[in-house]
mmCIF file of C-alpha atoms in Angstrom:
data_model
loop_
_atom_site.group_PDB
_atom_site.id
_atom_site.type_symbol
_atom_site.label_atom_id
_atom_site.label_comp_id
_atom_site.label_asym_id
_atom_site.label_seq_id
_atom_site.Cartn_x
_atom_site.Cartn_y
_atom_site.Cartn_z
ATOM 1 C CA MET A 1 9.144 15.920 -6.609
ATOM 2 C CA LEU A 2 5.454 15.720 -5.729
ATOM 3 C CA LEU A 3 4.103 12.699 -3.861
ATOM 4 C CA ARG A 4 1.279 12.490 -6.458
ATOM 5 C CA GLU A 5 3.387 12.593 -9.543
ATOM 6 C CA ARG A 6 2.678 9.670 -11.889
ATOM 7 C CA LEU A 7 5.735 7.620 -12.618
ATOM 8 C CA THR A 8 7.008 4.108 -12.871
ATOM 9 C CA LEU A 9 9.308 2.638 -10.066
ATOM 10 C CA GLU A 10 11.095 -0.605 -10.560
ATOM 11 C CA ASN A 11 13.687 -2.926 -8.909
ATOM 12 C CA ALA A 12 14.748 -6.470 -9.654
ATOM 13 C CA HIS A 13 11.591 -7.860 -8.239
ATOM 14 C CA VAL A 14 8.608 -5.647 -9.093
ATOM 15 C CA ARG A 15 7.633 -2.883 -11.384
ATOM 16 C CA LEU A 16 5.025 -0.275 -9.990
ATOM 17 C CA GLU A 17 3.158 1.135 -12.897
ATOM 18 C CA PRO A 18 0.662 4.045 -12.680
ATOM 19 C CA LEU A 19 -2.749 2.379 -12.324
ATOM 20 C CA GLU A 20 -4.867 2.354 -15.567
ATOM 21 C CA PRO A 21 -8.165 0.762 -16.657
ATOM 22 C CA ALA A 22 -5.985 -1.320 -18.914
ATOM 23 C CA HIS A 23 -4.810 -3.192 -15.812
ATOM 24 C CA GLU A 24 -8.307 -4.599 -15.047
ATOM 25 C CA ALA A 25 -8.213 -7.949 -16.798
ATOM 26 C CA ASP A 26 -4.887 -8.826 -14.966
ATOM 27 C CA LEU A 27 -6.147 -7.686 -11.592
ATOM 28 C CA ARG A 28 -9.381 -9.594 -11.932
ATOM 29 C CA VAL A 29 -7.105 -12.720 -12.349
ATOM 30 C CA ALA A 30 -4.967 -11.652 -9.394
ATOM 31 C CA ALA A 31 -8.149 -11.082 -7.136
ATOM 32 C CA ALA A 32 -9.409 -14.584 -7.724
ATOM 33 C CA GLY A 33 -9.271 -16.751 -4.786
ATOM 34 C CA LEU A 34 -8.654 -14.117 -2.201
ATOM 35 C CA GLU A 35 -10.372 -14.630 1.017
ATOM 36 C CA HIS A 36 -12.520 -11.568 1.733
ATOM 37 C CA ALA A 37 -12.367 -11.109 5.438
ATOM 38 C CA TRP A 38 -14.870 -8.703 6.836
ATOM 39 C CA TYR A 39 -12.122 -6.191 7.973
ATOM 40 C CA THR A 40 -10.530 -5.897 4.540
ATOM 41 C CA SER A 41 -11.485 -3.833 1.430
ATOM 42 C CA VAL A 42 -9.930 -6.129 -1.327
ATOM 43 C CA PRO A 43 -12.084 -5.849 -4.422
ATOM 44 C CA ARG A 44 -13.983 -9.011 -5.611
ATOM 45 C CA THR A 45 -13.174 -10.145 -9.219
ATOM 46 C CA ASP A 46 -16.445 -8.466 -10.338
ATOM 47 C CA THR A 47 -15.736 -4.988 -8.673
ATOM 48 C CA VAL A 48 -12.054 -4.663 -9.721
ATOM 49 C CA GLY A 49 -13.203 -2.091 -12.493
ATOM 50 C CA ALA A 50 -15.031 -0.039 -9.957
ATOM 51 C CA ASP A 51 -12.176 -0.127 -7.639
ATOM 52 C CA ILE A 52 -9.787 1.084 -10.277
ATOM 53 C CA ALA A 53 -12.297 3.893 -11.302
ATOM 54 C CA GLN A 54 -12.514 5.011 -7.585
ATOM 55 C CA ARG A 55 -8.700 5.018 -7.251
ATOM 56 C CA LEU A 56 -8.410 7.097 -10.383
ATOM 57 C CA ALA A 57 -11.015 9.596 -9.149
ATOM 58 C CA TRP A 58 -9.085 9.986 -6.003
ATOM 59 C CA ARG A 59 -5.906 10.476 -7.961
ATOM 60 C CA ASP A 60 -7.525 13.191 -10.054
ATOM 61 C CA GLU A 61 -8.715 14.972 -6.819
ATOM 62 C CA GLY A 62 -5.025 14.876 -5.628
ATOM 63 C CA HIS A 63 -5.623 12.505 -2.648
ATOM 64 C CA MET A 64 -3.928 9.235 -4.012
ATOM 65 C CA ASN A 65 -1.186 8.100 -6.308
ATOM 66 C CA PRO A 66 -2.223 4.519 -7.290
ATOM 67 C CA TRP A 67 -0.026 1.791 -8.821
ATOM 68 C CA ALA A 68 -0.433 -1.602 -10.320
ATOM 69 C CA VAL A 69 2.237 -4.009 -9.052
ATOM 70 C CA ARG A 70 3.847 -6.161 -11.757
ATOM 71 C CA ARG A 71 5.820 -9.160 -10.723
ATOM 72 C CA LEU A 72 8.823 -9.271 -12.843
ATOM 73 C CA ASP A 73 9.682 -13.053 -12.687
ATOM 74 C CA THR A 74 6.310 -13.854 -14.107
ATOM 75 C CA GLY A 75 5.443 -10.612 -15.843
ATOM 76 C CA ARG A 76 1.959 -10.637 -14.384
ATOM 77 C CA VAL A 77 0.114 -7.764 -12.523
ATOM 78 C CA VAL A 78 -0.536 -9.365 -9.172
ATOM 79 C CA GLY A 79 -2.010 -6.396 -7.141
ATOM 80 C CA THR A 80 -2.152 -2.688 -6.403
ATOM 81 C CA THR A 81 -0.682 -0.164 -3.832
ATOM 82 C CA THR A 82 -1.005 3.482 -3.435
ATOM 83 C CA PHE A 83 0.239 6.587 -1.869
ATOM 84 C CA CYS A 84 -2.941 7.921 -0.183
ATOM 85 C CA ASN A 85 -4.024 10.740 2.085
ATOM 86 C CA ILE A 86 -1.409 12.875 0.363
ATOM 87 C CA ASP A 87 -0.502 15.966 2.309
ATOM 88 C CA GLN A 88 2.126 17.594 0.003
ATOM 89 C CA GLN A 89 2.400 20.790 2.075
ATOM 90 C CA ASN A 90 3.519 18.858 5.084
ATOM 91 C CA ARG A 91 5.352 16.284 3.108
ATOM 92 C CA HIS A 92 3.263 13.554 4.678
ATOM 93 C CA VAL A 93 1.753 10.416 3.110
ATOM 94 C CA GLU A 94 0.241 7.099 3.827
ATOM 95 C CA ILE A 95 1.070 3.865 1.931
ATOM 96 C CA GLY A 96 -2.208 1.874 1.807
ATOM 97 C CA HIS A 97 -5.039 0.359 -0.173
ATOM 98 C CA THR A 98 -2.588 -2.398 -0.961
ATOM 99 C CA TRP A 99 -3.583 -5.935 -1.930
ATOM 100 C CA ILE A 100 -1.569 -8.730 -3.409
ATOM 101 C CA GLY A 101 -3.223 -11.763 -5.094
ATOM 102 C CA PRO A 102 -2.505 -15.361 -3.628
ATOM 103 C CA GLU A 103 0.033 -16.307 -6.084
ATOM 104 C CA ALA A 104 2.350 -13.480 -4.853
ATOM 105 C CA GLN A 105 1.614 -13.649 -1.278
ATOM 106 C CA ARG A 106 4.671 -14.809 0.905
ATOM 107 C CA THR A 107 7.122 -13.821 -1.999
ATOM 108 C CA ALA A 108 9.343 -10.882 -2.444
ATOM 109 C CA VAL A 109 6.647 -8.789 -4.069
ATOM 110 C CA ASN A 110 5.229 -6.855 -1.034
ATOM 111 C CA THR A 111 8.785 -6.304 0.455
ATOM 112 C CA ALA A 112 10.154 -5.116 -2.963
ATOM 113 C CA SER A 113 7.083 -2.781 -3.423
ATOM 114 C CA LYS A 114 7.395 -1.187 0.048
ATOM 115 C CA LEU A 115 11.238 -0.533 -0.659
ATOM 116 C CA LEU A 116 10.413 1.187 -3.832
ATOM 117 C CA LEU A 117 7.564 3.319 -2.303
ATOM 118 C CA LEU A 118 9.558 4.206 0.876
ATOM 119 C CA ALA A 119 12.616 5.066 -1.122
ATOM 120 C CA HIS A 120 10.631 7.221 -3.398
ATOM 121 C CA ALA A 121 8.864 9.066 -0.525
ATOM 122 C CA PHE A 122 11.982 9.753 1.657
ATOM 123 C CA GLU A 123 14.794 10.101 -0.903
ATOM 124 C CA THR A 124 12.909 11.762 -3.947
ATOM 125 C CA CYS A 125 9.983 13.550 -2.382
ATOM 126 C CA ASP A 126 11.624 14.399 1.010
ATOM 127 C CA ALA A 127 8.769 13.093 3.149
ATOM 128 C CA ILE A 128 8.859 13.792 6.843
ATOM 129 C CA ALA A 129 6.642 10.867 7.718
ATOM 130 C CA VAL A 130 5.151 7.836 5.915
ATOM 131 C CA GLU A 131 2.182 6.306 7.569
ATOM 132 C CA PHE A 132 0.520 2.976 7.392
ATOM 133 C CA ARG A 133 -2.986 2.173 8.661
ATOM 134 C CA THR A 134 -4.853 -1.114 9.123
ATOM 135 C CA HIS A 135 -7.883 -2.583 10.828
ATOM 136 C CA TRP A 136 -7.400 -3.567 14.432
ATOM 137 C CA HIS A 137 -8.606 -7.133 13.539
ATOM 138 C CA ASN A 138 -6.288 -7.625 10.510
ATOM 139 C CA ARG A 139 -3.465 -9.163 12.518
ATOM 140 C CA GLN A 140 -1.833 -10.235 9.238
ATOM 141 C CA SER A 141 -1.502 -6.839 8.150
ATOM 142 C CA ARG A 142 -0.436 -5.512 11.523
ATOM 143 C CA ALA A 143 2.409 -8.020 11.588
ATOM 144 C CA ALA A 144 3.420 -7.243 7.995
ATOM 145 C CA ILE A 145 3.598 -3.604 8.720
ATOM 146 C CA ALA A 146 5.733 -4.264 11.868
ATOM 147 C CA ARG A 147 8.123 -6.424 9.891
ATOM 148 C CA LEU A 148 8.751 -3.391 7.670
ATOM 149 C CA GLY A 149 10.211 -1.684 10.551
ATOM 150 C CA ALA A 150 7.378 0.820 11.045
ATOM 151 C CA LYS A 151 6.507 1.684 14.592
ATOM 152 C CA GLN A 152 2.932 1.693 16.118
ATOM 153 C CA ASP A 153 1.816 5.202 16.852
ATOM 154 C CA GLY A 154 -1.424 4.376 18.239
ATOM 155 C CA VAL A 155 -5.056 3.250 17.825
ATOM 156 C CA LEU A 156 -7.954 5.363 16.443
ATOM 157 C CA ARG A 157 -10.893 3.984 18.245
ATOM 158 C CA ASN A 158 -14.277 4.013 16.381
ATOM 159 C CA HIS A 159 -12.327 5.683 13.559
ATOM 160 C CA ARG A 160 -14.759 4.622 10.688
ATOM 161 C CA LEU A 161 -17.927 2.782 9.959
ATOM 162 C CA GLY A 162 -17.560 -0.362 7.976
ATOM 163 C CA PRO A 163 -19.932 -1.157 5.060
ATOM 164 C CA ASP A 164 -22.069 -3.222 7.372
ATOM 165 C CA GLY A 165 -22.135 -0.441 10.062
ATOM 166 C CA THR A 166 -19.634 -1.893 12.492
ATOM 167 C CA PHE A 167 -17.098 0.362 14.020
ATOM 168 C CA ARG A 168 -13.460 0.111 12.887
ATOM 169 C CA ASP A 169 -10.618 0.691 15.205
ATOM 170 C CA THR A 170 -7.569 1.816 13.116
ATOM 171 C CA VAL A 171 -4.088 0.964 14.006
ATOM 172 C CA VAL A 172 -1.627 3.684 12.897
ATOM 173 C CA PHE A 173 2.027 3.012 12.171
ATOM 174 C CA SER A 174 4.745 5.258 10.754
ATOM 175 C CA ILE A 175 8.392 5.545 9.601
ATOM 176 C CA LEU A 176 10.157 8.754 10.111
ATOM 177 C CA PRO A 177 13.282 10.032 7.942
ATOM 178 C CA HIS A 178 15.863 9.307 10.734
ATOM 179 C CA GLU A 179 14.523 5.652 10.836
ATOM 180 C CA TRP A 180 14.516 5.144 6.999
ATOM 181 C CA PRO A 181 18.295 4.020 6.637
ATOM 182 C CA ALA A 182 17.678 1.146 9.099
ATOM 183 C CA VAL A 183 14.389 0.168 7.523
ATOM 184 C CA ARG A 184 15.954 0.377 4.087
ATOM 185 C CA LEU A 185 18.774 -1.912 5.261
ATOM 186 C CA GLY A 186 16.303 -4.398 6.882
ATOM 187 C CA LEU A 187 14.206 -4.555 3.749
ATOM 188 C CA SER A 188 17.135 -4.990 1.396
ATOM 189 C CA GLU A 189 18.451 -7.637 3.669
ATOM 190 C CA ARG A 190 15.118 -9.596 3.479
ATOM 191 C CA LEU A 191 15.076 -9.416 -0.351
ATOM 192 C CA ALA A 192 18.771 -10.512 -0.508
ATOM 193 C CA ARG A 193 17.800 -13.684 1.550
ATOM 194 C CA GLY A 194 14.975 -14.545 -0.804
#
């Protein structure tokens, strides 16, 4: 199966639905109250529509497969996540461009979403590596990625220019197929504990 194939993924906690413009209203609500640190790229409530349009354009170019994250206990869409930097020929993908609204932070939502995406990548799409990237200064994100069971590969120094012209050092993590069974077990255990 192709990493860019549009499909719905679901478990007991979340449903990942192919992102559509129809998700905009719910995502505007989800984005309200998020702190917009200078090192993140979470959309503001007034830019959610443009963010969806950009993700769909990247999808149409074959670089991204975006999902809306629906929390099943409330039925509300609470954020987005993607397969990005898709390299189908080499069966390599990054999970990124993820944000979760305040109401769903510190819940099972992120763990359940990552479990679905990683299972799909490794078990259905036969990925040879799944990568995660974050800004050096985003300590919360770095800690969350490490808790997933990903290993830090390195730091890409002066990797990108930010919107304000500052340099971004990007921290790269990955999970490989032989690591996936232990990662899957760890994520499942976290979900079982609540």
